Tab-separated table of C-alpha atoms and ligand atoms in Angstrom:
chain	number	residue	atom	x	y	z
A	1	MET	CA	-0.032	0.170	0.024
A	2	LYS	CA	1.445	3.168	-0.937
A	3	LYS	CA	1.427	4.685	2.464
A	4	ILE	CA	-0.022	8.532	3.223
A	5	CYS	CA	1.876	9.653	5.587
A	6	VAL	CA	-0.557	12.251	7.471
A	7	LEU	CA	2.172	14.259	9.145
A	8	ALA	CA	4.118	15.002	6.498
A	9	ALA	CA	3.548	18.607	6.518
A	10	MET	CA	4.716	18.402	10.022
A	11	LEU	CA	7.511	15.825	10.303
A	12	SER	CA	10.729	15.170	7.865
A	13	ILE	CA	9.860	13.185	5.257
A	14	ALA	CA	12.612	10.660	6.546
A	15	ALA	CA	9.806	10.007	9.658
A	16	CYS	CA	7.340	8.871	7.124
A	17	THR	CA	9.707	5.995	5.505
A	18	GLN	CA	8.073	2.795	5.515
A	19	PRO	CA	10.764	-0.259	5.216
A	20	THR	CA	8.730	-1.491	2.304
A	21	ASP	CA	8.753	2.032	0.625
A	22	LYS	CA	12.671	1.276	-1.100
A	23	VAL	CA	10.696	-2.262	-2.536
A	24	ILE	CA	8.036	-0.574	-3.957
A	25	SER	CA	9.702	2.230	-5.680
A	26	THR	CA	12.087	-0.558	-7.036
A	27	LEU	CA	9.316	-2.523	-8.804
A	28	GLU	CA	7.317	0.319	-9.760
A	29	LYS	CA	10.842	1.960	-11.446
A	30	ALA	CA	11.818	-1.376	-13.022
A	31	VAL	CA	7.956	-1.546	-14.793
A	32	ALA	CA	8.595	2.088	-15.610
A	33	GLU	CA	11.628	1.210	-17.549
A	34	GLY	CA	10.414	-1.734	-19.033
A	35	LYS	CA	12.617	-4.011	-17.430
A	36	VAL	CA	11.249	-7.170	-15.615
A	37	LEU	CA	13.043	-8.486	-11.906
A	38	TYR	CA	14.151	-12.155	-12.219
A	39	GLY	CA	13.205	-14.273	-9.082
A	40	HIS	CA	13.677	-17.905	-7.965
A	41	GLN	CA	12.605	-19.642	-5.510
A	42	ASP	CA	14.793	-21.392	-2.526
A	43	ASP	CA	17.863	-20.187	-4.960
A	44	LEU	CA	20.231	-19.936	-2.005
A	45	MET	CA	18.801	-22.815	0.696
A	46	TYR	CA	19.681	-25.897	-2.564
A	47	GLY	CA	19.992	-26.659	-5.474
A	48	HIS	CA	20.334	-29.351	-8.654
A	49	THR	CA	23.506	-31.010	-7.021
A	50	TRP	CA	23.875	-29.504	-3.419
A	51	ASN	CA	21.660	-28.440	0.156
A	52	ALA	CA	22.914	-26.240	2.752
A	53	ASN	CA	20.372	-27.463	5.362
A	54	GLU	CA	22.086	-31.049	4.875
A	55	ASP	CA	26.050	-30.129	3.884
A	56	GLY	CA	27.075	-27.840	6.443
A	57	ASP	CA	27.321	-25.502	4.368
A	58	HIS	CA	25.736	-22.243	5.147
A	59	SER	CA	27.640	-19.478	3.810
A	60	LEU	CA	25.108	-18.886	1.081
A	61	GLU	CA	27.095	-17.911	-1.327
A	62	ARG	CA	25.872	-21.205	-3.267
A	63	SER	CA	22.900	-20.550	-6.212
A	64	ASP	CA	22.003	-22.352	-9.248
A	65	VAL	CA	21.200	-19.187	-10.808
A	66	LYS	CA	24.804	-17.350	-10.179
A	67	ALA	CA	26.718	-20.984	-11.074
A	68	VAL	CA	24.860	-20.392	-14.592
A	69	THR	CA	24.968	-16.382	-15.105
A	70	GLY	CA	27.433	-15.152	-12.761
A	71	ASP	CA	24.721	-13.042	-10.406
A	72	TYR	CA	22.088	-14.176	-7.842
A	73	PRO	CA	18.297	-13.707	-8.754
A	74	ALA	CA	17.084	-10.051	-8.042
A	75	ILE	CA	14.308	-11.951	-5.631
A	76	LEU	CA	14.820	-14.632	-3.421
A	77	GLY	CA	11.817	-16.571	-2.583
A	78	LEU	CA	11.420	-18.564	0.558
A	79	GLU	CA	8.287	-20.674	2.365
A	80	LEU	CA	7.224	-20.936	5.339
A	81	GLY	CA	4.944	-24.014	5.453
A	82	ASP	CA	5.186	-25.962	8.581
A	83	PHE	CA	6.662	-23.107	10.602
A	84	GLU	CA	3.249	-22.880	11.829
A	85	LEU	CA	3.275	-26.010	13.278
A	86	GLY	CA	6.159	-24.763	15.698
A	87	ALA	CA	8.405	-27.285	13.248
A	88	LYS	CA	12.498	-26.069	12.953
A	89	LYS	CA	11.914	-27.502	9.151
A	90	ASN	CA	9.778	-26.586	6.477
A	91	LEU	CA	8.061	-28.832	4.102
A	92	ASP	CA	10.755	-28.697	1.588
A	93	GLY	CA	13.122	-29.640	4.785
A	94	ASN	CA	14.600	-26.388	5.004
A	95	ASP	CA	15.910	-25.033	8.279
A	96	ILE	CA	13.839	-21.858	9.663
A	97	ASP	CA	17.210	-20.188	11.179
A	98	LEU	CA	18.460	-20.839	7.533
A	99	THR	CA	15.877	-19.844	6.138
A	100	ARG	CA	15.383	-16.157	8.108
A	101	GLU	CA	19.093	-15.838	7.234
A	102	ALA	CA	18.535	-16.214	3.749
A	103	ALA	CA	16.363	-13.954	3.783
A	104	ILE	CA	18.689	-11.509	5.732
A	105	LYS	CA	21.412	-12.444	3.427
A	106	HIS	CA	19.884	-11.738	0.258
A	107	TYR	CA	18.392	-8.119	1.890
A	108	GLN	CA	22.000	-7.005	2.855
A	109	ARG	CA	23.223	-7.884	-0.444
A	110	GLY	CA	20.887	-5.328	-2.281
A	111	GLY	CA	18.182	-7.773	-3.398
A	112	ILE	CA	14.120	-8.587	-2.641
A	113	VAL	CA	12.904	-11.257	-0.413
A	114	THR	CA	9.653	-13.048	-1.495
A	115	ILE	CA	7.722	-14.976	1.106
A	116	SER	CA	4.984	-17.996	0.128
A	117	TRP	CA	3.170	-20.061	2.691
A	118	HIS	CA	1.870	-23.678	1.889
A	119	PRO	CA	-0.269	-24.243	5.802
A	120	ASP	CA	-1.429	-27.612	6.827
A	121	ASN	CA	-4.828	-28.432	6.778
A	122	PRO	CA	-5.719	-27.463	10.550
A	123	VAL	CA	-8.662	-29.979	10.283
A	124	THR	CA	-7.232	-33.564	9.073
A	125	GLY	CA	-3.465	-32.432	10.153
A	126	SER	CA	-1.857	-33.495	6.782
A	127	ASP	CA	-0.520	-30.694	4.207
A	128	ALA	CA	-1.299	-27.893	2.513
A	129	TRP	CA	-3.196	-30.220	-0.464
A	130	ASP	CA	-5.086	-32.342	1.908
A	131	LEU	CA	-9.143	-31.319	0.316
A	132	THR	CA	-10.583	-34.186	3.067
A	133	GLY	CA	-11.722	-31.310	5.732
A	134	GLY	CA	-14.267	-29.745	4.130
A	135	ASN	CA	-14.755	-26.263	4.967
A	136	VAL	CA	-11.796	-25.650	6.741
A	137	VAL	CA	-11.959	-21.952	6.020
A	138	ALA	CA	-14.791	-21.408	8.019
A	139	ARG	CA	-13.549	-22.854	10.943
A	140	ILE	CA	-10.819	-21.330	11.134
A	141	LEU	CA	-12.212	-17.544	10.812
A	142	LYS	CA	-13.620	-15.510	14.270
A	143	GLY	CA	-16.174	-17.833	15.371
A	144	GLY	CA	-15.170	-21.041	14.025
A	145	ASP	CA	-14.260	-23.848	16.690
A	146	LEU	CA	-10.632	-23.980	15.527
A	147	HIS	CA	-9.950	-20.420	15.459
A	148	GLU	CA	-7.987	-20.288	18.783
A	149	MET	CA	-5.824	-23.170	17.436
A	150	TRP	CA	-5.658	-21.353	14.350
A	151	MET	CA	-4.407	-17.867	15.621
A	152	GLU	CA	-1.946	-19.651	17.977
A	153	ARG	CA	-0.699	-20.863	14.331
A	154	MET	CA	-0.855	-17.584	12.612
A	155	GLY	CA	0.866	-16.195	16.056
A	156	ARG	CA	3.877	-18.531	15.200
A	157	ILE	CA	4.292	-17.221	11.435
A	158	ALA	CA	4.069	-13.669	12.844
A	159	ASP	CA	6.687	-14.330	15.083
A	160	PHE	CA	9.163	-15.519	12.525
A	161	LEU	CA	8.101	-12.505	10.424
A	162	GLY	CA	8.966	-10.015	12.698
A	163	SER	CA	12.351	-11.945	13.386
A	164	ILE	CA	13.911	-10.770	9.870
A	165	LYS	CA	15.381	-8.054	10.667
A	166	THR	CA	19.147	-6.643	10.069
A	167	PRO	CA	21.789	-7.138	12.657
A	168	ASP	CA	20.501	-3.808	14.418
A	169	GLY	CA	17.017	-4.358	14.267
A	170	LYS	CA	15.681	-3.088	10.987
A	171	PRO	CA	12.560	-5.069	9.781
A	172	ILE	CA	13.775	-6.310	6.622
A	173	PRO	CA	10.858	-5.840	3.584
A	174	ILE	CA	9.079	-9.401	2.583
A	175	ILE	CA	7.135	-9.615	-0.200
A	176	TRP	CA	4.418	-11.493	1.229
A	177	ARG	CA	2.145	-14.022	-0.178
A	178	PRO	CA	-0.750	-15.827	1.197
A	179	TRP	CA	-3.589	-17.910	0.247
A	180	HIS	CA	-2.514	-18.065	-3.371
A	181	GLU	CA	-3.758	-19.986	-6.154
A	182	HIS	CA	-7.221	-19.863	-4.254
A	183	THR	CA	-8.891	-19.978	-7.771
A	184	GLY	CA	-8.021	-23.030	-8.104
A	185	SER	CA	-8.844	-26.098	-6.244
A	186	TRP	CA	-5.979	-27.945	-5.099
A	187	PHE	CA	-5.574	-26.247	-1.859
A	188	TRP	CA	-8.030	-26.604	0.954
A	189	TRP	CA	-8.636	-22.643	0.677
A	190	GLY	CA	-9.129	-23.239	-2.564
A	191	TRP	CA	-12.246	-22.513	-4.842
A	192	ASP	CA	-14.575	-25.423	-4.603
A	193	PHE	CA	-13.578	-25.403	-0.794
A	194	CYS	CA	-15.058	-21.778	0.959
A	195	SER	CA	-17.382	-18.935	-0.368
A	196	ALA	CA	-15.843	-15.647	-1.966
A	197	GLU	CA	-16.704	-13.893	1.829
A	198	GLU	CA	-15.001	-17.071	3.762
A	199	TYR	CA	-11.676	-16.066	1.523
A	200	ASN	CA	-12.004	-12.609	1.730
A	201	ALA	CA	-12.542	-13.103	5.816
A	202	LEU	CA	-9.458	-15.367	5.890
A	203	TRP	CA	-7.010	-12.634	3.900
A	204	ILE	CA	-8.556	-9.756	6.720
A	205	LEU	CA	-7.750	-11.860	9.655
A	206	THR	CA	-4.592	-12.586	8.489
A	207	TYR	CA	-4.002	-8.683	7.361
A	208	ASP	CA	-5.426	-7.530	10.903
A	209	PHE	CA	-3.455	-9.740	12.988
A	210	PHE	CA	-0.179	-9.442	11.262
A	211	VAL	CA	-0.439	-5.545	10.651
A	212	LYS	CA	-2.485	-3.940	13.649
A	213	GLU	CA	-2.435	-6.191	16.406
A	214	ARG	CA	1.443	-7.562	15.400
A	215	GLY	CA	2.525	-4.263	14.239
A	216	LEU	CA	4.450	-6.121	11.171
A	217	LYS	CA	5.198	-3.017	9.068
A	218	ASN	CA	7.733	-4.602	6.372
A	219	LEU	CA	5.163	-6.746	4.491
A	220	ILE	CA	4.087	-6.272	1.051
A	221	TRP	CA	0.765	-8.153	0.421
A	222	ALA	CA	0.678	-10.049	-2.967
A	223	ILE	CA	-2.245	-12.001	-3.841
A	224	SER	CA	-2.041	-14.779	-6.783
A	225	PRO	CA	-4.697	-16.153	-8.444
A	226	ASN	CA	-3.877	-19.069	-11.204
A	227	GLY	CA	-5.788	-21.069	-13.893
A	228	VAL	CA	-7.717	-20.477	-17.012
A	229	ASP	CA	-11.516	-21.027	-15.640
A	230	TRP	CA	-11.203	-17.827	-13.126
A	231	TRP	CA	-10.804	-14.888	-15.130
A	232	GLU	CA	-13.490	-12.932	-15.464
A	233	ARG	CA	-15.278	-14.252	-11.849
A	234	TRP	CA	-12.019	-13.987	-9.752
A	235	PRO	CA	-12.452	-10.356	-8.154
A	236	GLU	CA	-14.795	-11.828	-6.340
A	237	ARG	CA	-12.233	-13.457	-4.162
A	238	TYR	CA	-10.069	-10.111	-3.277
A	239	PRO	CA	-10.365	-8.690	-0.050
A	240	GLY	CA	-10.081	-5.327	-1.435
A	241	ASP	CA	-7.675	-2.486	-2.318
A	242	ALA	CA	-6.490	-1.624	1.393
A	243	TYR	CA	-5.176	-4.839	1.928
A	244	VAL	CA	-3.129	-5.964	-1.339
A	245	ASP	CA	-0.344	-4.237	-2.625
A	246	ILE	CA	0.406	-6.580	-5.774
A	247	VAL	CA	-1.390	-8.425	-7.983
A	248	GLY	CA	0.078	-11.394	-9.641
A	249	LEU	CA	-0.574	-14.493	-11.714
A	250	ASP	CA	0.921	-17.998	-10.827
A	251	MET	CA	0.340	-20.184	-14.111
A	252	TYR	CA	3.037	-23.073	-15.002
A	253	CYS	CA	4.123	-24.334	-18.839
A	254	PRO	CA	1.857	-27.715	-18.315
A	255	THR	CA	3.605	-31.235	-18.344
A	256	TRP	CA	0.171	-32.720	-18.364
A	257	MET	CA	-0.312	-32.330	-22.197
A	258	PRO	CA	1.714	-33.418	-24.974
A	259	GLN	CA	4.460	-30.570	-25.424
A	260	GLN	CA	3.164	-29.639	-28.651
A	261	GLU	CA	0.024	-28.282	-27.444
A	262	ALA	CA	1.172	-27.685	-23.938
A	263	ILE	CA	3.998	-24.842	-25.073
A	264	PRO	CA	0.847	-22.621	-27.715
A	265	TYR	CA	-1.281	-23.437	-24.370
A	266	TYR	CA	0.843	-21.548	-21.888
A	267	ILE	CA	1.541	-18.835	-24.469
A	268	LYS	CA	-1.866	-18.444	-25.038
A	269	ASN	CA	-3.405	-18.377	-21.728
A	270	THR	CA	-0.426	-16.601	-19.549
A	271	ARG	CA	-0.885	-13.716	-22.115
A	272	LEU	CA	-4.775	-13.998	-21.787
A	273	LEU	CA	-4.490	-13.822	-18.135
A	274	LEU	CA	-1.851	-10.866	-17.737
A	275	GLU	CA	-3.648	-9.098	-20.146
A	276	SER	CA	-6.821	-9.253	-17.699
A	277	LEU	CA	-4.762	-8.844	-14.689
A	278	GLN	CA	-3.067	-5.852	-16.288
A	279	GLY	CA	-6.579	-4.190	-16.761
A	280	PHE	CA	-7.518	-4.878	-13.196
A	281	ALA	CA	-4.323	-3.225	-11.482
A	282	LYS	CA	-4.741	-0.357	-13.554
A	283	ASP	CA	-7.776	0.425	-12.693
A	284	HIS	CA	-7.015	-0.573	-8.788
A	285	GLY	CA	-3.350	1.184	-8.562
A	286	LYS	CA	-1.624	-1.679	-7.985
A	287	ILE	CA	1.643	-3.468	-9.081
A	288	LEU	CA	1.102	-6.426	-11.763
A	289	ALA	CA	3.488	-9.270	-11.337
A	290	PHE	CA	4.139	-13.029	-12.278
A	291	THR	CA	4.562	-14.734	-9.000
A	292	GLU	CA	4.948	-17.833	-10.302
A	293	THR	CA	6.114	-19.856	-13.305
A	294	GLY	CA	8.266	-21.975	-14.803
A	295	TYR	CA	8.217	-25.435	-16.932
A	296	GLU	CA	8.819	-28.539	-14.801
A	297	GLY	CA	12.070	-30.321	-16.174
A	298	LEU	CA	13.095	-27.210	-18.571
A	299	THR	CA	12.435	-30.536	-21.446
A	300	TYR	CA	12.083	-27.058	-24.438
A	301	PRO	CA	15.638	-26.425	-25.220
A	302	THR	CA	14.412	-23.070	-25.894
A	303	TRP	CA	11.468	-22.523	-23.448
A	304	TRP	CA	13.139	-18.798	-22.107
A	305	THR	CA	13.963	-16.986	-25.278
A	306	GLU	CA	10.705	-18.752	-27.521
A	307	VAL	CA	8.105	-19.667	-25.094
A	308	LEU	CA	8.594	-17.480	-21.764
A	309	ALA	CA	9.867	-14.485	-23.584
A	310	ALA	CA	6.596	-14.537	-25.899
A	311	ALA	CA	4.365	-14.987	-22.990
A	312	ILE	CA	5.086	-11.939	-21.311
A	313	LYS	CA	6.172	-9.987	-24.045
A	314	ASP	CA	5.025	-6.133	-23.384
A	315	PHE	CA	3.459	-6.751	-19.970
A	316	PRO	CA	4.473	-4.891	-17.251
A	317	ILE	CA	4.847	-6.922	-15.105
A	318	ALA	CA	7.400	-5.791	-12.485
A	319	TYR	CA	8.960	-9.744	-11.365
A	320	LEU	CA	8.726	-13.061	-12.468
A	321	LEU	CA	9.868	-15.933	-10.340
A	322	THR	CA	10.156	-19.196	-11.203
A	323	TRP	CA	9.977	-22.467	-8.672
A	324	ARG	CA	12.365	-24.190	-7.072
A	325	ASN	CA	15.065	-27.010	-8.159
A	326	THR	CA	14.879	-29.539	-5.422
A	327	SER	CA	17.665	-31.291	-4.911
A	328	GLU	CA	16.466	-34.372	-3.224
A	329	PRO	CA	17.304	-37.527	-4.966
A	330	GLY	CA	15.054	-38.900	-7.284
A	331	ARG	CA	13.748	-36.191	-7.616
A	332	ARG	CA	16.051	-33.680	-8.642
A	333	ASP	CA	16.275	-35.030	-12.094
A	334	VAL	CA	12.396	-33.593	-12.926
A	335	HIS	CA	11.258	-31.267	-10.536
A	336	PHE	CA	13.780	-28.123	-11.485
A	337	TYR	CA	12.420	-25.083	-12.738
A	338	ALA	CA	16.103	-23.125	-13.368
A	339	PRO	CA	18.822	-23.959	-14.797
A	340	PHE	CA	22.024	-25.208	-12.926
A	341	PRO	CA	25.373	-25.711	-14.367
A	342	GLY	CA	24.964	-29.090	-16.960
A	343	GLY	CA	21.484	-28.703	-17.066
A	344	PRO	CA	19.370	-28.153	-19.769
A	345	THR	CA	18.461	-24.588	-21.405
A	346	GLU	CA	21.741	-23.056	-19.468
A	347	ASN	CA	22.705	-20.885	-22.524
A	348	ASP	CA	19.138	-20.260	-23.611
A	349	PHE	CA	18.196	-18.607	-20.007
A	350	CYS	CA	21.438	-16.379	-20.598
A	351	GLU	CA	20.368	-15.260	-23.597
A	352	PHE	CA	16.687	-14.806	-22.192
A	353	ILE	CA	18.438	-12.615	-19.531
A	354	GLU	CA	20.724	-10.851	-22.133
A	355	ASN	CA	17.791	-9.774	-24.490
A	356	ASN	CA	14.591	-9.365	-22.584
A	357	ASN	CA	15.516	-6.502	-19.882
A	358	ILE	CA	15.565	-9.167	-17.448
A	359	LEU	CA	17.445	-7.884	-14.234
A	360	LEU	CA	19.109	-10.189	-11.698
A	361	LEU	CA	20.935	-8.735	-8.636
A	362	ASN	CA	23.559	-6.459	-9.420
A	363	ASP	CA	21.211	-5.050	-11.843
A	364	ILE	CA	19.064	-3.322	-9.222
A	365	LYS	CA	21.540	-2.687	-6.448
B	401	LIG	C1	5.037	-27.480	-4.879
B	401	LIG	C2	6.599	-28.791	-5.440
B	401	LIG	C3	6.463	-29.247	-3.718
B	401	LIG	C4	6.975	-28.190	-2.839
B	401	LIG	C5	5.851	-27.194	-2.573
B	401	LIG	C6	6.026	-25.860	-1.475
B	401	LIG	O1	5.032	-26.878	-6.124
B	401	LIG	O2	7.510	-28.150	-5.464
B	401	LIG	O3	7.153	-30.396	-3.788
B	401	LIG	O4	6.738	-29.261	-1.205
B	401	LIG	O5	5.435	-26.625	-3.923
B	401	LIG	O6	7.362	-25.482	-1.937
């Protein structure tokens, strides 16, 4: 949110500065110049052949993107799923203290941090994809039988977000992206499992708790609808302009259809959805972003320069973020979205960065 400082006339402008202002202005500047920041999920935590959580190297110097391009991504994505339970490791095996350190390190290097959250289903005790608990959202809202338990979980997340500070105690700005892909029906807060009123109430509950009750001023709130079926009806599930700063699309190149169909499908539908979101973002004074994308396994040699570039061309997206490169044995040869040394699309990725006004860390310092 643009912070309107009522006392601006009486106080110095510096007194009105919020921790989030610089991030907002970096994103706005990129859009004004037709540039796009590049982000990668868990970039400093692990890569195709290494894992800082497991191998004892906590330098946070490594990055698959840096190994390929010579520079870190401008945006580092991190994830909190399971920290709401008090777990020391998140659902992907990331250590809680290392996650905090990675956020701080990336910020100190001049980068921007975004955080997603795949919380467990509080009814069934299983993960975010467990859809068997009925209308879970109704039960955790005010007046619901699980409200108290839920607020305890949110308290742990608020504690974590509030603990991301520089050594001299300054809160680090975070693009915070809860309740994402809510126009699909694969998370317990998804389309089929709660009403629009309940979804909006969930968002506002989260906002009011973090911002008003806990006083977290370092959050930039990003909402990420997804999918091809929602684009006329999605704004029903939007909590209101006072609660959102960034409107982003989550959209992947499908691996569940033959490649010759998947490629044109992705380009066509990404453009359709970005077009629609662009209009919405403009009307509501919000920043537009491509909050999650990628092609799992990068099996199309020119995916970056021919496919992604065509999908985003001419859209004023402030940033795009590709998903994680898992190091899990047995899964690491399939579940990756960014290049790594010796992997597919290394050169194509470098060409994409070079020729499409894509910004890495050194470009935003
Ligand atoms: C998904 C996959 C999962 C992971 C989740 C949260 O898209 O990468 O393996 O647990 O994101 O990071």
